[in-house]
Amino acid sequence: MARKIFLLLLALMLMLSVLGCTPEESPQEQLRVASLGSPVNLNPLFIRDNFSFEVVSLVHASLITFNNETLEVEPSLVKEWSVEDEGRTYVLNFNDNAKWTDGTPLTAEDAAFTLRVICHPDFTGYQYALFFNAITGSQDYHSNHNSPLADGSIEGIEVIDENTLKISLDRQMAPFLTYLNFFPLPAHIFGDVPVAEMEAHDYSRNPEVTAGPYILNQWVTDEYLYFVSNPDFFLGQPEIDEIYFRIIPNQEAQLIELINGDLDLIPTAVKLEDVEELEKNPNIKIYSNLRLVYDYLGFNMHNPESPLYNKEVRQALSMVLDREALVRDILLDYGRVAYGPLTPLHFPFDENFQAYFVDKQKALELLKDAGYDEGFELRLILNAGNEVRENAALMFKEAAEAIGVEVTIQTLEWQAYMEAAMQGDFDVIISGQGSDPDPDLTFNWHSQSPLNELGYVNEEVDSLIEEAAVALEQAERTMLYREAQEMIVDDAPMVWLYYREAVHGASDRLMNFKPHPNNVFYQVHLWKFK
Amino acid sequence: MRSFLTKRMIQTLVVLVGVSLITFFMMNLAPGDPFMMDPEMRMNPEAVARWKELRQLDRPLHEQYYSWLVNLLKGDFGISLIHNRPVLELITERLPATLLLTGTSLLVALLFAVPLGILSAVKQGTFLDKWISFFTLCGVSLPNFWLGMLLILLFAYHLNWLPASSLRTVGVAASFYDYIKHLILPVVVLSTGSAAYYIRYIRAGILEVIGQDYILTARAKGLKESTVLFRHILRNSMIPVVTVVSLSLPFLFTGAMVTEYVFSWPGMGRWIIMATLSRDYPSVLAVNVIVAALVVLCNLGADLLYAYFDPRIKYR
């Protein structure tokens, strides 16, 4: 009987090997990219997840873009611009060869229309409140526009001619140019669509009229999206003819497919522990780059009764965690220690300021000065499924206990975690903070920001941030942000942990792939195979 | 029989309303909010309010539930809060892939389980029985996640014979052969566990019947052993098997969440997990109600099959 079983297994193995041997090589001009999840909505104004953003950047074109190394504003649909009236007026000149895939020219009116959608009272994105309420007349439009359509006009948005758009602001706003990194909608498609119905419009699933480097040809749910190059793309037809955006949630499966040659690119999601092995493979190239995000360990400062309300306690807790070890042992050196709110990619970044380093003796002294030398207890929350943060939490717990602070770690499912974060139901939270290419600290550090979940209040910092937001000279802004950073760090509202690098794995045949802090498909039209 | 069916239909309605009610209120009472899947929305509370208003999430819970129930009676499962598309459309897009995987796995499991279960019982105590018992013990004990990763490592990575993910090769013309290649590993994972369970049930059922007096009588009458086995033993030992198979049928619909994740299978399982994590109330409600309905219907089907396999069972 054992012999029969052996023969049966042998036959099965032979059958499998025959199945595996049949050649099914895909053509060279196909790029196969892996994604951990499915996009949800391909209307660029209603992107609510990273997967959708990646796909949207393939099929849509933005007004401006950012250099992958310097983050300086680069032309895109807008080929040149001028800033007038002491920073209150922006005149944008559009590329005259840009057109939608149905042949209609992409004009300044499309951008004006998109801005009207964003400022419309029925629009449910965050862009209006954050970026565009400084446009003259936008607040009036947002409050009083009665039509369900994005029709009418906004005083500060003027279409001079087909290729020229003038935007006037009612106050100076230094980062305004960077806010123009949005993807315009085709006005001739959406002109008759009520703004309230745009998110659920068929376009979100089938964006037939687009202007980006690729055209969506097929979307097979949860399996793949198939794109073909846009022959009329205004920067030239992409070198690679077709892209398959494959949805593979299992990271190990992604890796195996890359090694087997069934994938050409794993953007961002290569596991750190796999990098060493991949680097030995001559057919695979590893890329890594910093992003505009850092993880932190934040202190809840809402409650005056809490020890964390005391600055000296927070400073003491900032001196216990060995962040160098965290980056070395947990991030395997794919990252940098963070010491303050400005990321190394931002122009005002400067490492020469008074930061906190491990000093247990000093921490104990500070606790004693604050009257907490008997120790106290803290509840730390973090989201489940992030191994690096889980390790950071354990390291902090151990380090804090060395100065008499008992830390209870609570790992929560995402929604429960977010609710706890928003309601301030924690003592310490591990979270991440992202920022825009402009170093503006308003959203993350101004006391009135809706994102101020830690309850950080420093009026001097508020003033510096407000001043920097309207200063037009980069040197002046640099000085103001550095000053604000020093004050924020001195207040120790959080322990900045690390800037984690994105690690990408690509076939060595892929050329011109340039990792970008917030755009996987940066200059995708120039990518090609060897 | 008619009154039995009427009673069961009334019970079904009560169960469905109960399941939907419990699911609806549990989902709403759980921490979180659908808009939190996009943390950046926190930056504009006014837009969040408008977003909820457009989806009628600002209305009292009982009104939301009533409105959902009325729509359900019209065959409308509602609109997904995350995808902004009809839930039914989202289900029908994913169901074929799930049924392909779970249906094939069920068939393969039964294909192996029935003969092995019979063999194991008939050859009780032999080397073969012990070997089959060892296999079933392994099958029941191996977690799908672990077995799946092991098979991927062996067949996709080291041997490179079979694909590690998805249900077809992208970029080449679809073929039956290609689907089979992609099906092998996930089907092996799914059917290993269920086949092991079925073998145990079939073996136990047969052993219970095999010692009965009427089997002795059949053999004493001089019937052929195959007739005794198939006509007298197998038919009478099917009741526990019918129970376990019919209870597993509803889960053909929800898919196998872990296996779908491991093999990146584009089915219902992954979508249901995402819908739950993102508090997509209409999607989760629809799935729960459909599964509850299937459980009730499959139970009813099992009850009717009992009467077929054992004529002593009568329903009034």
Coordinates of N, CA and C in Angstrom, one line a residue, chain A residues 301-438:
Chain A
M301 N -2.1 66.0 26.4 CA -1.9 67.2 27.3 C -3.2 67.9 27.6
H302 N -4.3 67.2 27.4 CA -5.6 67.9 27.7 C -5.9 68.0 29.2
N303 N -5.5 67.0 29.9 CA -5.9 67.0 31.3 C -4.9 67.6 32.3
P304 N -5.3 68.7 32.9 CA -4.4 69.4 33.9 C -4.0 68.5 35.1
E305 N -4.8 67.4 35.3 CA -4.5 66.6 36.5 C -3.4 65.5 36.1
S306 N -3.2 65.3 34.8 CA -2.3 64.3 34.4 C -0.9 64.7 34.5
P307 N 0.0 63.8 34.9 CA 1.4 64.1 35.0 C 2.0 64.6 33.7
L308 N 1.3 64.2 32.6 CA 1.8 64.6 31.2 C 1.5 66.1 30.9
Y309 N 0.7 66.7 31.8 CA 0.4 68.1 31.6 C 1.7 68.9 32.0
N310 N 2.6 68.3 32.7 CA 3.8 68.9 33.2 C 4.9 68.8 32.2
K311 N 5.4 69.9 31.8 CA 6.5 69.9 30.7 C 7.7 69.1 31.1
E312 N 8.1 69.2 32.4 CA 9.3 68.5 32.9 C 9.1 66.9 32.8
V313 N 7.9 66.5 33.1 CA 7.6 65.1 33.0 C 7.7 64.6 31.5
R314 N 7.2 65.4 30.6 CA 7.3 65.1 29.2 C 8.7 65.1 28.7
Q315 N 9.5 66.1 29.2 CA 10.9 66.1 28.8 C 11.6 64.9 29.4
A316 N 11.3 64.5 30.6 CA 11.9 63.3 31.2 C 11.6 62.1 30.3
L317 N 10.4 61.9 29.9 CA 10.0 60.8 29.1 C 10.6 60.8 27.7
S318 N 11.0 62.0 27.3 CA 11.7 62.1 26.0 C 13.2 61.7 26.1
M319 N 13.7 61.4 27.3 CA 15.1 61.1 27.4 C 15.3 59.6 27.8
V320 N 14.3 58.8 27.6 CA 14.5 57.4 28.0 C 14.6 56.4 26.9
L321 N 14.0 56.7 25.7 CA 14.0 55.7 24.6 C 15.2 55.9 23.7
D322 N 15.9 54.8 23.5 CA 17.1 54.7 22.6 C 16.6 54.6 21.2
R323 N 16.4 55.7 20.5 CA 15.8 55.7 19.2 C 16.8 55.2 18.1
E324 N 18.1 55.4 18.5 CA 19.2 54.9 17.5 C 19.0 53.4 17.5
A325 N 18.8 52.8 18.6 CA 18.7 51.3 18.6 C 17.4 50.9 17.9
L326 N 16.4 51.7 18.0 CA 15.1 51.4 17.3 C 15.3 51.4 15.8
V327 N 16.0 52.4 15.3 CA 16.2 52.5 13.9 C 17.2 51.4 13.4
R328 N 18.2 51.1 14.2 CA 19.2 50.1 13.9 C 18.5 48.7 13.9
D329 N 17.9 48.4 15.0 CA 17.4 47.0 15.2 C 16.1 46.7 14.6
I330 N 15.2 47.6 14.6 CA 13.8 47.4 14.2 C 13.7 47.8 12.7
L331 N 14.2 49.0 12.4 CA 14.1 49.4 11.0 C 15.3 49.0 10.1
L332 N 16.2 48.2 10.7 CA 17.4 47.7 10.0 C 18.1 48.8 9.2
D333 N 18.1 50.0 9.8 CA 18.7 51.2 9.2 C 18.0 51.7 8.0
Y334 N 16.8 51.2 7.7 CA 16.0 51.8 6.6 C 15.2 53.0 7.2
G335 N 15.9 54.0 7.7 CA 15.2 55.1 8.3 C 16.2 56.0 9.0
R336 N 15.6 57.1 9.6 CA 16.5 58.0 10.4 C 15.8 58.3 11.7
V337 N 16.6 58.6 12.7 CA 16.0 59.0 14.0 C 15.4 60.4 13.8
A338 N 14.2 60.6 14.3 CA 13.5 61.9 14.2 C 13.7 62.6 15.5
Y339 N 14.0 63.9 15.4 CA 14.2 64.7 16.7 C 13.2 65.9 16.7
G340 N 12.6 66.2 15.6 CA 11.7 67.4 15.6 C 10.6 67.3 14.5
P341 N 9.8 68.3 14.4 CA 8.6 68.2 13.5 C 9.0 68.4 12.0
L342 N 10.1 68.9 11.7 CA 10.5 69.1 10.3 C 11.2 67.9 9.8
T343 N 10.8 67.5 8.6 CA 11.4 66.3 8.1 C 12.7 66.7 7.3
P344 N 13.6 65.7 7.1 CA 14.8 66.1 6.4 C 14.6 66.5 4.9
L345 N 13.4 66.3 4.4 CA 13.1 66.7 3.0 C 12.6 68.1 2.9
H346 N 12.3 68.7 4.0 CA 11.8 70.1 4.0 C 12.9 71.1 4.0
F347 N 12.7 72.2 3.3 CA 13.9 73.1 3.1 C 14.3 73.7 4.5
P348 N 13.5 73.9 5.5 CA 14.1 74.5 6.7 C 14.7 73.5 7.6
F349 N 14.8 72.2 7.2 CA 15.3 71.2 8.1 C 16.7 71.5 8.6
D350 N 17.0 71.3 9.8 CA 18.3 71.6 10.4 C 18.4 70.7 11.6
E351 N 19.6 70.0 11.6 CA 19.8 69.0 12.7 C 20.3 69.7 14.0
N352 N 20.8 71.0 13.8 CA 21.5 71.6 14.9 C 20.6 72.4 15.8
F353 N 19.8 71.7 16.5 CA 19.0 72.3 17.6 C 19.0 71.4 18.8
Q354 N 18.5 72.0 19.9 CA 18.6 71.3 21.2 C 17.5 70.2 21.2
A355 N 17.9 68.9 20.9 CA 17.0 67.8 21.0 C 17.2 67.0 22.2
Y356 N 16.5 65.9 22.4 CA 16.6 65.1 23.6 C 17.3 63.8 23.2
F357 N 18.3 63.4 24.1 CA 19.0 62.2 23.9 C 18.8 61.3 25.2
V358 N 19.2 60.1 25.1 CA 19.0 59.2 26.2 C 19.9 59.7 27.4
D359 N 19.2 60.0 28.5 CA 19.9 60.5 29.7 C 19.1 60.1 30.9
K360 N 19.2 58.9 31.4 CA 18.4 58.4 32.5 C 18.5 59.3 33.8
Q361 N 19.7 59.7 34.1 CA 20.0 60.4 35.3 C 19.2 61.8 35.2
K362 N 19.3 62.4 34.1 CA 18.7 63.7 33.9 C 17.1 63.5 34.0
A363 N 16.7 62.4 33.4 CA 15.2 62.2 33.4 C 14.7 62.0 34.8
L364 N 15.5 61.3 35.6 CA 15.1 61.1 37.0 C 15.1 62.4 37.8
E365 N 16.0 63.3 37.5 CA 16.1 64.6 38.1 C 14.9 65.4 37.8
L366 N 14.5 65.4 36.5 CA 13.4 66.2 36.0 C 12.1 65.7 36.7
L367 N 12.0 64.3 36.8 CA 10.8 63.8 37.5 C 10.7 64.2 38.9
K368 N 11.9 64.2 39.6 CA 11.9 64.7 41.0 C 11.5 66.1 41.1
D369 N 12.1 67.0 40.2 CA 11.7 68.4 40.2 C 10.2 68.6 40.0
A370 N 9.7 67.7 39.2 CA 8.2 67.9 38.9 C 7.4 67.3 40.0
G371 N 8.0 66.6 41.0 CA 7.2 66.0 42.1 C 6.7 64.6 41.7
Y372 N 7.2 64.0 40.8 CA 6.8 62.7 40.4 C 7.8 61.6 40.6
D373 N 8.7 61.8 41.6 CA 9.8 60.8 41.8 C 9.3 59.5 42.3
E374 N 8.0 59.5 42.7 CA 7.4 58.2 43.2 C 6.9 57.3 42.0
G375 N 6.9 58.0 40.8 CA 6.5 57.2 39.6 C 5.0 57.4 39.4
F376 N 4.5 56.9 38.3 CA 3.0 57.0 38.0 C 2.8 56.0 36.8
E377 N 1.5 55.9 36.5 CA 1.1 54.9 35.5 C 0.6 55.6 34.2
L378 N 0.9 55.0 33.1 CA 0.4 55.6 31.8 C -0.2 54.4 30.9
R379 N -1.2 54.8 30.1 CA -1.8 53.9 29.2 C -1.4 54.3 27.8
L380 N -0.7 53.4 27.1 CA -0.3 53.7 25.7 C -1.1 52.9 24.7
I381 N -1.6 53.6 23.7 CA -2.4 52.9 22.7 C -1.7 53.0 21.4
L382 N -1.9 52.0 20.6 CA -1.4 52.0 19.2 C -2.3 51.1 18.4
N383 N -2.1 51.2 17.0 CA -3.0 50.4 16.2 C -2.4 49.0 15.9
A384 N -3.3 48.0 15.8 CA -2.8 46.7 15.6 C -2.2 46.5 14.2
G385 N -1.3 45.6 14.1 CA -0.8 45.2 12.7 C 0.4 46.0 12.3
N386 N 1.0 46.9 13.1 CA 2.2 47.6 12.7 C 3.3 47.1 13.6
E387 N 4.1 46.2 13.1 CA 5.2 45.6 13.9 C 6.2 46.5 14.4
V388 N 6.5 47.5 13.6 CA 7.5 48.5 14.0 C 7.0 49.3 15.2
R389 N 5.8 49.7 15.1 CA 5.2 50.5 16.3 C 5.1 49.6 17.5
E390 N 4.7 48.3 17.3 CA 4.6 47.4 18.4 C 5.9 47.3 19.2
N391 N 7.0 47.2 18.4 CA 8.3 47.1 19.0 C 8.7 48.4 19.7
A392 N 8.4 49.5 19.1 CA 8.7 50.8 19.7 C 7.9 50.9 21.0
A393 N 6.7 50.4 21.1 CA 5.9 50.5 22.3 C 6.6 49.7 23.4
L394 N 7.0 48.5 23.0 CA 7.7 47.6 24.0 C 9.0 48.3 24.5
M395 N 9.7 48.8 23.6 CA 11.0 49.5 24.0 C 10.7 50.7 24.9
F396 N 9.7 51.4 24.6 CA 9.4 52.6 25.5 C 8.9 52.1 26.8
K397 N 8.1 51.1 26.9 CA 7.6 50.5 28.2 C 8.8 50.2 29.1
E398 N 9.7 49.5 28.4 CA 10.9 49.0 29.2 C 11.7 50.2 29.7
A399 N 11.9 51.2 28.8 CA 12.7 52.3 29.1 C 12.1 53.2 30.2
A400 N 10.7 53.4 30.1 CA 10.0 54.2 31.0 C 10.0 53.6 32.4
E401 N 9.9 52.2 32.4 CA 9.9 51.6 33.7 C 11.2 51.7 34.5
A402 N 12.3 52.0 33.7 CA 13.6 52.2 34.4 C 13.6 53.5 35.2
I403 N 12.7 54.4 34.9 CA 12.6 55.7 35.7 C 11.3 55.7 36.5
G404 N 10.7 54.5 36.7 CA 9.6 54.4 37.6 C 8.2 54.7 37.0
V405 N 8.1 54.7 35.7 CA 6.8 55.0 35.1 C 6.3 53.7 34.5
E406 N 5.2 53.2 35.0 CA 4.5 52.0 34.6 C 3.7 52.3 33.3
V407 N 4.0 51.5 32.2 CA 3.3 51.8 31.0 C 2.5 50.5 30.6
T408 N 1.1 50.7 30.4 CA 0.3 49.6 30.0 C 0.0 49.8 28.5
I409 N 0.4 48.8 27.7 CA 0.2 48.9 26.3 C -1.2 48.3 25.9
Q410 N -1.9 49.1 25.0 CA -3.2 48.6 24.5 C -3.1 48.7 23.0
T411 N -3.2 47.6 22.4 CA -3.2 47.5 20.9 C -4.6 47.5 20.4
L412 N -5.0 48.4 19.6 CA -6.5 48.5 19.2 C -6.6 48.3 17.7
E413 N -7.8 47.8 17.3 CA -8.2 47.7 15.9 C -8.3 49.1 15.4
W414 N -8.1 49.3 14.1 CA -7.9 50.7 13.5 C -9.1 51.6 13.9
Q415 N -10.3 51.2 13.8 CA -11.4 52.1 14.1 C -11.5 52.5 15.6
A416 N -11.3 51.5 16.4 CA -11.3 51.8 17.8 C -10.1 52.7 18.2
Y417 N -9.0 52.5 17.5 CA -7.8 53.3 17.8 C -8.1 54.8 17.4
M418 N -8.7 54.9 16.2 CA -9.0 56.3 15.7 C -9.9 57.0 16.6
E419 N -10.9 56.3 17.1 CA -11.9 56.9 17.9 C -11.3 57.3 19.3
A420 N -10.4 56.4 19.8 CA -9.7 56.7 21.0 C -8.8 58.0 20.8
A421 N -8.2 58.0 19.6 CA -7.3 59.2 19.3 C -8.1 60.5 19.3
M422 N -9.2 60.4 18.6 CA -10.0 61.6 18.4 C -10.7 62.1 19.7
Q423 N -11.0 61.2 20.6 CA -11.6 61.5 21.9 C -10.6 61.8 23.0
G424 N -9.4 61.6 22.7 CA -8.3 61.8 23.7 C -8.3 60.8 24.7
D425 N -8.8 59.6 24.4 CA -8.9 58.5 25.4 C -7.6 57.7 25.4
F426 N -6.5 58.3 25.9 CA -5.2 57.7 26.0 C -4.3 58.6 26.8
D427 N -3.2 58.1 27.3 CA -2.2 58.9 27.9 C -1.1 59.2 26.9
V428 N -0.7 58.1 26.3 CA 0.4 58.1 25.3 C -0.2 57.4 24.0
I429 N 0.1 57.9 22.9 CA -0.3 57.3 21.6 C 0.9 57.2 20.7
I430 N 0.9 56.0 20.0 CA 1.9 55.9 18.9 C 1.2 56.1 17.6
S431 N 1.6 57.1 16.8 CA 0.9 57.4 15.6 C 1.9 57.9 14.6
G432 N 1.4 58.3 13.4 CA 2.2 58.8 12.4 C 1.7 60.2 12.0
Q433 N 2.6 61.0 11.6 CA 2.2 62.4 11.1 C 2.8 62.6 9.8
G434 N 1.9 62.9 8.8 CA 2.4 63.2 7.5 C 2.4 64.7 7.2
S435 N 3.1 65.1 6.2 CA 3.0 66.6 5.9 C 3.1 66.7 4.4
D436 N 2.8 67.9 4.0 CA 2.8 68.3 2.6 C 4.3 68.6 2.2
P437 N 4.5 68.7 0.9 CA 5.9 69.1 0.4 C 6.3 70.5 1.0
D438 N 5.3 71.3 1.3 CA 5.7 72.6 1.9 C 5.8 72.3 3.4

